[in-house]
Each structure stands twice: as C-alpha cells, then as structure tokens.
Short mmCIF file of C-alpha atoms in Angstrom, two decimals:
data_model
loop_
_atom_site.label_atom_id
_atom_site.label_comp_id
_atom_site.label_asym_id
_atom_site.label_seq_id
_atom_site.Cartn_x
_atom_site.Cartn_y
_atom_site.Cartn_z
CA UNK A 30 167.77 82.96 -72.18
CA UNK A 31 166.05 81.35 -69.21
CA UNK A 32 162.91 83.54 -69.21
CA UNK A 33 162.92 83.04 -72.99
CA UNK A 34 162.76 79.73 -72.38
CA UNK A 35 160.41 79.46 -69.71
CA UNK A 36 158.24 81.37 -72.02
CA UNK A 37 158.34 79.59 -74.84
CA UNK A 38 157.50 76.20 -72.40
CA UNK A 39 154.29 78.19 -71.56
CA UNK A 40 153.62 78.31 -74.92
CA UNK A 41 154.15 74.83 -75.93
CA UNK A 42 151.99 74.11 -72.75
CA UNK A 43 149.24 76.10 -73.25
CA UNK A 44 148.90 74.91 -77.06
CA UNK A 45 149.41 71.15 -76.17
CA UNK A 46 146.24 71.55 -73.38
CA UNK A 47 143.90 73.53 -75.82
CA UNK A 48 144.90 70.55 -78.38
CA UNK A 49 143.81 67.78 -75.28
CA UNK A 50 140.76 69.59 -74.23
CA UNK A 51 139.97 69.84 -77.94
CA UNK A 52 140.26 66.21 -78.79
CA UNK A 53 138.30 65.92 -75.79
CA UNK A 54 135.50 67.51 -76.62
CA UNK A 55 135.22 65.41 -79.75
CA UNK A 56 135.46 62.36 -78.26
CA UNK A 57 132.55 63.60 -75.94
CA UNK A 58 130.24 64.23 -78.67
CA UNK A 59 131.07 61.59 -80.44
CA UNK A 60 130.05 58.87 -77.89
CA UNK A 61 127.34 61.30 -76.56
CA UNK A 62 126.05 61.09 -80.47
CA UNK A 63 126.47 57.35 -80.50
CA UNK A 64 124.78 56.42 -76.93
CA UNK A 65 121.59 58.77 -78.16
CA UNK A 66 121.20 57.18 -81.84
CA UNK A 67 121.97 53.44 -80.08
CA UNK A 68 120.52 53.04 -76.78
CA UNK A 69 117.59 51.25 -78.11
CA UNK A 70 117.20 49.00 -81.40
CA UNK A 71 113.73 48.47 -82.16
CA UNK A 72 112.26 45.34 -84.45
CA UNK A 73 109.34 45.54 -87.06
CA UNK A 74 107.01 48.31 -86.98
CA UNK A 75 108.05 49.46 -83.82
CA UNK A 76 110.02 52.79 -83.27
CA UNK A 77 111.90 54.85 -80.96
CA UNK A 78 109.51 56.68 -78.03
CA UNK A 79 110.06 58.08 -74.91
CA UNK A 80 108.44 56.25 -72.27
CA UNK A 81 108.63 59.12 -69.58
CA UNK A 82 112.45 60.34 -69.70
CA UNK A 83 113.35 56.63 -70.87
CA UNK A 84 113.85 55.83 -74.82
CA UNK A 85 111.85 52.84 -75.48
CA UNK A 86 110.53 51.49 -78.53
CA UNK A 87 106.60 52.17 -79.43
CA UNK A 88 104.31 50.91 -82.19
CA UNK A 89 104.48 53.29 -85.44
CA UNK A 90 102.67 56.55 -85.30
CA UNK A 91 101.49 55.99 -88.84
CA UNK A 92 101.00 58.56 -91.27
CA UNK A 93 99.16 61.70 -91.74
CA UNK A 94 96.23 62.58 -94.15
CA UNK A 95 99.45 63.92 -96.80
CA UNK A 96 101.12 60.35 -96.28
CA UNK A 97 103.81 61.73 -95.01
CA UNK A 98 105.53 59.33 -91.64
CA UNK A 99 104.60 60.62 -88.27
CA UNK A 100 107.54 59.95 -85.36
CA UNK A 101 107.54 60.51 -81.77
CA UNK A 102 108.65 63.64 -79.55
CA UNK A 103 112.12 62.20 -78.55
CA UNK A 104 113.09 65.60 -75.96
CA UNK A 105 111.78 64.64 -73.51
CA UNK A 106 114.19 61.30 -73.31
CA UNK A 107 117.84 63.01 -74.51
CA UNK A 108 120.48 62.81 -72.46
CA UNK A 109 122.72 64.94 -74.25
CA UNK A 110 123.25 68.08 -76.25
CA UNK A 111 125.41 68.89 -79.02
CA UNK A 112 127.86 71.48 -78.90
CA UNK A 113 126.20 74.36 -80.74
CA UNK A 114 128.33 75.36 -83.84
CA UNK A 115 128.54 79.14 -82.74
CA UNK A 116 129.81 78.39 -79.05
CA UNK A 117 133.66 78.90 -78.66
CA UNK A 118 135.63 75.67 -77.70
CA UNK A 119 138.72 77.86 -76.17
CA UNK A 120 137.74 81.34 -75.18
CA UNK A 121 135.47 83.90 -76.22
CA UNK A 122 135.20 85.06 -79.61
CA UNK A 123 137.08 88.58 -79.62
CA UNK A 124 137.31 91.24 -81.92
CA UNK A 125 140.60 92.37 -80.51
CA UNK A 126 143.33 90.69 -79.71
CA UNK A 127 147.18 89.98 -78.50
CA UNK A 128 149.62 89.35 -81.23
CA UNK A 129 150.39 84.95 -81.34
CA UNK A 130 147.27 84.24 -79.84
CA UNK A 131 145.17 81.49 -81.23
CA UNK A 132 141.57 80.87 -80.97
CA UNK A 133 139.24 77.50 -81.87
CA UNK A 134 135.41 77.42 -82.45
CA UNK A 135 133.27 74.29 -83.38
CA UNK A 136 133.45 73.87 -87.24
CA UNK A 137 130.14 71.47 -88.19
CA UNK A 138 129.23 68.70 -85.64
CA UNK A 139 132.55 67.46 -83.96
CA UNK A 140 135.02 69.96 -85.85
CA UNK A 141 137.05 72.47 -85.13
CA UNK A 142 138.40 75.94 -86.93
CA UNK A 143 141.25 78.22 -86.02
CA UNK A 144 142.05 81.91 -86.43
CA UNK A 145 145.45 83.61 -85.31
CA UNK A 146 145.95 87.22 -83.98
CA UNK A 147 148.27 89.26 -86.43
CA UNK A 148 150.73 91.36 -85.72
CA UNK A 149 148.31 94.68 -85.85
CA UNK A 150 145.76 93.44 -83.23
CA UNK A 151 143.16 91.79 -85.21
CA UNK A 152 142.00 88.20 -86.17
CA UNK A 153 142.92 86.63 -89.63
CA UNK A 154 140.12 84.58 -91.18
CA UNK A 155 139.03 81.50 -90.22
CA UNK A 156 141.34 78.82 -90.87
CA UNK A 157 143.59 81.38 -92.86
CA UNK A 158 147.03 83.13 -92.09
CA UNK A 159 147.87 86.46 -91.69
CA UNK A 160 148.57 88.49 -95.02
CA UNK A 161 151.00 91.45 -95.25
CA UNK A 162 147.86 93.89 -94.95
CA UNK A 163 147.36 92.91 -91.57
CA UNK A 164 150.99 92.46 -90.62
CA UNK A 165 151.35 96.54 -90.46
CA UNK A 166 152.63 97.89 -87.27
CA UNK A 167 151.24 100.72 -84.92
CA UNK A 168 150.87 104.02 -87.23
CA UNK A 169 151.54 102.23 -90.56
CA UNK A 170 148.80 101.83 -93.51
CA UNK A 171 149.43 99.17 -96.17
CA UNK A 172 148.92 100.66 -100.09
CA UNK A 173 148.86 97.65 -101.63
CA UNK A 174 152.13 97.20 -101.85
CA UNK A 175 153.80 97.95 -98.47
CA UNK A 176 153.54 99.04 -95.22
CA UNK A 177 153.65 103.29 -94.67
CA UNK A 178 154.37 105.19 -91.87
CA UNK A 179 151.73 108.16 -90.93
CA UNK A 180 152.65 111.22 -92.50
CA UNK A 181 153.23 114.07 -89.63
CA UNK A 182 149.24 115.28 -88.57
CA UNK A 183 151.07 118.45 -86.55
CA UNK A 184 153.89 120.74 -87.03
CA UNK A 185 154.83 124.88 -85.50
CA UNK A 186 154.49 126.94 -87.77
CA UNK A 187 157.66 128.46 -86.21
CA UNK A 188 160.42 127.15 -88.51
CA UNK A 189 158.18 125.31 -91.18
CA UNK A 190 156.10 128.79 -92.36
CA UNK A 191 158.27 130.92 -93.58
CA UNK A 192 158.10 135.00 -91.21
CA UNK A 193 155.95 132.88 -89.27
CA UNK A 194 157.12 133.11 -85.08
CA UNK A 195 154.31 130.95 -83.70
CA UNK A 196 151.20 128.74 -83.52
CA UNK A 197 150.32 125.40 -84.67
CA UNK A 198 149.03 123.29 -87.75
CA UNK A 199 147.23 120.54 -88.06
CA UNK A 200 145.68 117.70 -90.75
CA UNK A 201 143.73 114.59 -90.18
CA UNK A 202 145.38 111.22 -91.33
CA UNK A 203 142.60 108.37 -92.70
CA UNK A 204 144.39 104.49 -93.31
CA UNK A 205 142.08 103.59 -96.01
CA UNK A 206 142.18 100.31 -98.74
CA UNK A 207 144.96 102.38 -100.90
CA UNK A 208 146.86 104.07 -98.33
CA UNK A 209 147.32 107.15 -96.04
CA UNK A 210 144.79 109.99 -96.70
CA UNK A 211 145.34 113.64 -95.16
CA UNK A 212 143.09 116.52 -94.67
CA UNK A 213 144.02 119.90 -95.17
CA UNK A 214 146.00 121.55 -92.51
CA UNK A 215 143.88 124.30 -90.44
CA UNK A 216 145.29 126.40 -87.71
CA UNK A 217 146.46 129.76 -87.33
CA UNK A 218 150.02 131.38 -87.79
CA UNK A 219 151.10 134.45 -85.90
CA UNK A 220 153.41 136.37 -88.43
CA UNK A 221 156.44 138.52 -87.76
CA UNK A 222 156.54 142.15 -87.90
CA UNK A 223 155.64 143.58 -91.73
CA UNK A 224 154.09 139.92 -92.40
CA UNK A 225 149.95 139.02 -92.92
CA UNK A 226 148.61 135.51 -92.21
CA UNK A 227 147.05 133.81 -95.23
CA UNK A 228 144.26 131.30 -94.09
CA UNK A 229 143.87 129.90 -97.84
CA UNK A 230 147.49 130.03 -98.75
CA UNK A 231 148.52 129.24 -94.94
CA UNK A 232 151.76 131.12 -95.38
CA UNK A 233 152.81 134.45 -93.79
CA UNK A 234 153.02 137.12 -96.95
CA UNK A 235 154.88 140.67 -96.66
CA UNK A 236 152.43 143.37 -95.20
CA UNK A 237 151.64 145.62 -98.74
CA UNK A 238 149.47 149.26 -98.26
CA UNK A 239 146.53 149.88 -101.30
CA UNK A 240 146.36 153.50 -102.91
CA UNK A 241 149.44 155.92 -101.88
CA UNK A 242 149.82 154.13 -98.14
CA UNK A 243 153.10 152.63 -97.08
CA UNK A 244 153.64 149.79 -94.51
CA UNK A 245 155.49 150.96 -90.87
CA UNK A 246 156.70 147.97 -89.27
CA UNK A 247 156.92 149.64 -85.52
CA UNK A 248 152.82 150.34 -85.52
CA UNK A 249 152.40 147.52 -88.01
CA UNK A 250 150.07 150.26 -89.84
CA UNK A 251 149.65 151.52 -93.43
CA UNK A 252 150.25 155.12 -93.01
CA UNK A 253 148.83 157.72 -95.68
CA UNK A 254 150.89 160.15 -97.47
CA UNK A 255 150.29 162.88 -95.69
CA UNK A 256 151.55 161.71 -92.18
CA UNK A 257 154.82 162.32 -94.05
CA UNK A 258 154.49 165.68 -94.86
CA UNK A 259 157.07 168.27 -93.90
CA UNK A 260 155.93 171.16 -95.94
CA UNK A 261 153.10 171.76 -98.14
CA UNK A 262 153.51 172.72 -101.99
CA UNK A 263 152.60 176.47 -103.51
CA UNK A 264 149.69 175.12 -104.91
CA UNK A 265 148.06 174.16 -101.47
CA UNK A 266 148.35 170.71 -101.45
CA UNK A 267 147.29 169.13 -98.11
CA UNK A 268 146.89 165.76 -97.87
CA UNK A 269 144.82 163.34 -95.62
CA UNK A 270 146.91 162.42 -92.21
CA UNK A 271 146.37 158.80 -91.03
CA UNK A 272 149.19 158.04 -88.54
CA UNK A 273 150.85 160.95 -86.18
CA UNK A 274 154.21 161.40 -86.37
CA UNK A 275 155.52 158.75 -83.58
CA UNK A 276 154.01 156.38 -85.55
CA UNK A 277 155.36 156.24 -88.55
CA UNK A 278 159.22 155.06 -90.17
CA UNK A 279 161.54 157.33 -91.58
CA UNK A 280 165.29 157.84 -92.72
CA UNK A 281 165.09 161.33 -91.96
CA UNK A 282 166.27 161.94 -95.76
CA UNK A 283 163.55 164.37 -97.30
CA UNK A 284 161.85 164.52 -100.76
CA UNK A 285 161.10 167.48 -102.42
CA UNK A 286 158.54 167.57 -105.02
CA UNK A 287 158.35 170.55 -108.17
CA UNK A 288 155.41 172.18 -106.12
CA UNK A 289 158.12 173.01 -103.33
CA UNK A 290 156.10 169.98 -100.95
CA UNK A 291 158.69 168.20 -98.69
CA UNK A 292 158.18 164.69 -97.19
CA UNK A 293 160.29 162.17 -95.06
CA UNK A 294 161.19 159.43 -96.85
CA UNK A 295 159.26 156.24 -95.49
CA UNK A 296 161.62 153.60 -94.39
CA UNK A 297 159.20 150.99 -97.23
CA UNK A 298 159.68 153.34 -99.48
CA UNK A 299 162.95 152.90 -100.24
CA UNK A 300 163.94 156.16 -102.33
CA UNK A 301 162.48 159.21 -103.19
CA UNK A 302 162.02 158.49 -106.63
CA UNK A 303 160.16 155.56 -105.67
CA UNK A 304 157.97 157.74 -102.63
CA UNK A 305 156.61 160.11 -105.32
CA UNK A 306 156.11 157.22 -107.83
CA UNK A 307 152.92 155.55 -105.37
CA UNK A 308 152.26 159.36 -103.98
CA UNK A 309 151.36 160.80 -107.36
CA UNK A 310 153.71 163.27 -107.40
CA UNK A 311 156.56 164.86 -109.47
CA UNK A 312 159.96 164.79 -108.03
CA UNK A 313 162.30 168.25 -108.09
CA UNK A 314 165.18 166.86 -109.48
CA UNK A 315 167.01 169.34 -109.27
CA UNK A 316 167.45 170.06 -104.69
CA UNK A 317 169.78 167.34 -103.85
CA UNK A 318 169.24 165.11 -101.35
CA UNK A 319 169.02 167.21 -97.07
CA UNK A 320 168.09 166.46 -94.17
CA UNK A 321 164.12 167.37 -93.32
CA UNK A 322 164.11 170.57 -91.26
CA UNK A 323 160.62 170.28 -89.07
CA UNK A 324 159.49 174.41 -89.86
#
C-alpha cells in the first residue's frame, strides 16, 4: 500500500510540474509577444524600424509601383522567438509508448494539445481518448466488436494429425481492420507405419498398393503378387517378383487357386477370397483352408 502510494504521489507530481512548466511557457510567450508588438509606439507617418539591433520608429517606406505599403526588415531588432507549433512542450514526440503516459505539444500560438498512451502501446489522437480498438492487450486483435485472442500459429502434428508420430505445423496470424487472419498451415508430418503424408490434405492417409500389389507394413513396401507365390498353376503361370521373401507379411494360411497355384495370404489382404479378388484369379473352393508347405 505504501509503494502504491508513493507511486501514485509520483504521478500526481510529475503531472502537476508538466501543468507549471506548461503555464509557464505561455506566460513566456505571451509577454515575449507583448514586449515585441509594444516596445515602441510611433506617431504620424512614422513606423517601426530597426535602428541597428534597436526598434525605433522611421519615416514610412511608402509604396511600391503596385501601391501596395512597403515596411521595414524588423529581424534584425527581435528579441524573441515564438515557440514553433511542431516543437514538443514535454518530451519528444514518440511513436511508441508506455501505457498512462501523457504527452503535450504547442496547439496554435500559446496553446497546448494532449495525447495519452493506450493500453496496447500506441498514442490516441490528439486531444482524444483511447477507444476499445486500441485498448486490446498483447496478442489480441479487435473485430469490431471485441477484443480476440491469436488463434494457435503452431501445433505437433503428434496428437493433432491423426497416424501422424512427429513434426511440426505452422500458419501465419495477420491483426487486420476486421480481425485475426491465418495462413495456411505448411510443414511436414512423419506418418506411422502403413500411413502416407498428404501435403494438400495435410493428414496422414492409410498406405494403399495400385494394380494387384498389397501394402507390408515391416518394409513399408507394396509387394507384387508374385513375391507370394508358393507354387505355380498347371497352366504356367509365373508372375513378376517385387519383394523377396523376408520382406513381405504373411499369416502363413495359403490360397489355392483352380489352376492348382498356391500363395501366402498377405497380412493386408485379409482373406483369400479377397487375395484372389485384386490378384485376378479364381479361387479353388473346394481345398480347405492349410498351412503353406515351402516345396
């Protein structure tokens, strides 16, 4: 309460000595105006000169060949100087500043304006409050309506992507006249096992094979049909290897086809019906399900 106080004094003290140097000032160029404009009263058709640095009064320059009244160079016999309307009274003019401040400049000849520091770090008008607008804290954007918080500009993709187990996103944030505007997040997901990173979608899809191929999660490869292969049909069929055996997942159940071909069931695959479905082949109904004997 005692430092609140002493504050507050300082306050009070620094506004009551801007408000005497202030009314200072004024009273300065007022008599500095007045001494200037009334040192010397001249009589008839004399006027003010300057007799070296001295105002005196001189006979009347006349006129010139448009009629217009010719006076003397006074300059050179002034003693004082107006305060120039642009020069700060208390300070220098700032364009940021400390929220409660206030700051005077010369308004006219002997006047003076005022502007206070709002609460986000910059100036109200001249001679003008604060409005809500500028009242926004740190991170907020007024709408119009309100102050809003920023939006989040950066998030993991780790538990906000779903199958996604690492990297980062981010998005620009703009405070404009109507609000918060965002960019579009960029970055780059790393995707689980079986999972493919979509740049334009920015989620983390399930891994699919074109053609006949099926997906193997423990090489993360699409594996043709004939890396499957356990024995080759009575018509000669021999299909195109792409993985080797230690490459690809099984369930060590086999499917036998009507041309007497054999393959291991791919773990994607999920049943034999649906293996020779995508393979282009016709499934022997009729050999129940056995283990795959390696001949």
């Amino acid at each position: 309460l005692v430092i609140k106080n002493m504050e507050e004094n300082m306050v009070s003290i620094k506004r009551n000595m801007g408000l005497l140097f202030i009314n200072f000032m004024m009273f300065v160029c007022f008599m500095g105006l007045y001494t200037i404009s009334n040192a010397v009263t001249c009589t008839g058709s004399q006027v003010q000169c300057c007799n070296g640095s001295t105002l005196s009064c001189c006979r009347h320059p006349g006129y010139d060949s448009n009629g217009v009244e010719l006076s003397y160079d006074l300059s050179a016999c002034m003693t004082f100087t107006p305060i120039l309307p642009d020069r700060p009274i208390i300070g220098p003019i700032e364009a940021e500043c400390t929220s409660g401040q206030t700051q005077y400049q010369p308004s006219g000849i002997c006047d003076t304006s005022s502007r206070t520091c709002c609460s986000n770090g910059t100036w109200s008008d001249w001679d003008d409050e604060c409005d809500a607008s500028t009242s926004c804290g740190l991170n907020e954007c007024w709408n119009g309506f309100n102050c809003v918080a920023k939006g989040t500009v950066s998030k993991a993709c780790s538990g906000n992507i779903a199958n996604a187990k690492s990297g980062t996103l981010t998005r620009t944030a703009t405070c404009g006249s109507s609000g918060w505007s965002y960019g579009s997040w960029t970055g780059t997901c790393t995707c689980n096992t079986g999972y493919t990173w979509n740049s334009s979608s920015k989620t983390c899809g399930a891994k699919t094979c074109s053609g006949s191929d099926f997906y193997n999660a423990s090489s993360d490869k699409c594996c043709s049909v004939g890396s499957y292969m356990v024995r080759t049909g009575t018509n000669g069929l021999n299909m195109f290897t792409s993985c080797t055996a230690m490459e690809i997942d099984v369930t060590g159940e086999c499917c036998s086809m009507r041309n007497k071909a054999e393959f291991q069931l791919p773990s994607s695959a999920g049943s034999c019906s649906a293996f020779a479905s995508k393979a282009g082949l016709s499934l022997d109904g009729s050999i129940a399900k056995h283990m795959c004997v390696i001949r």
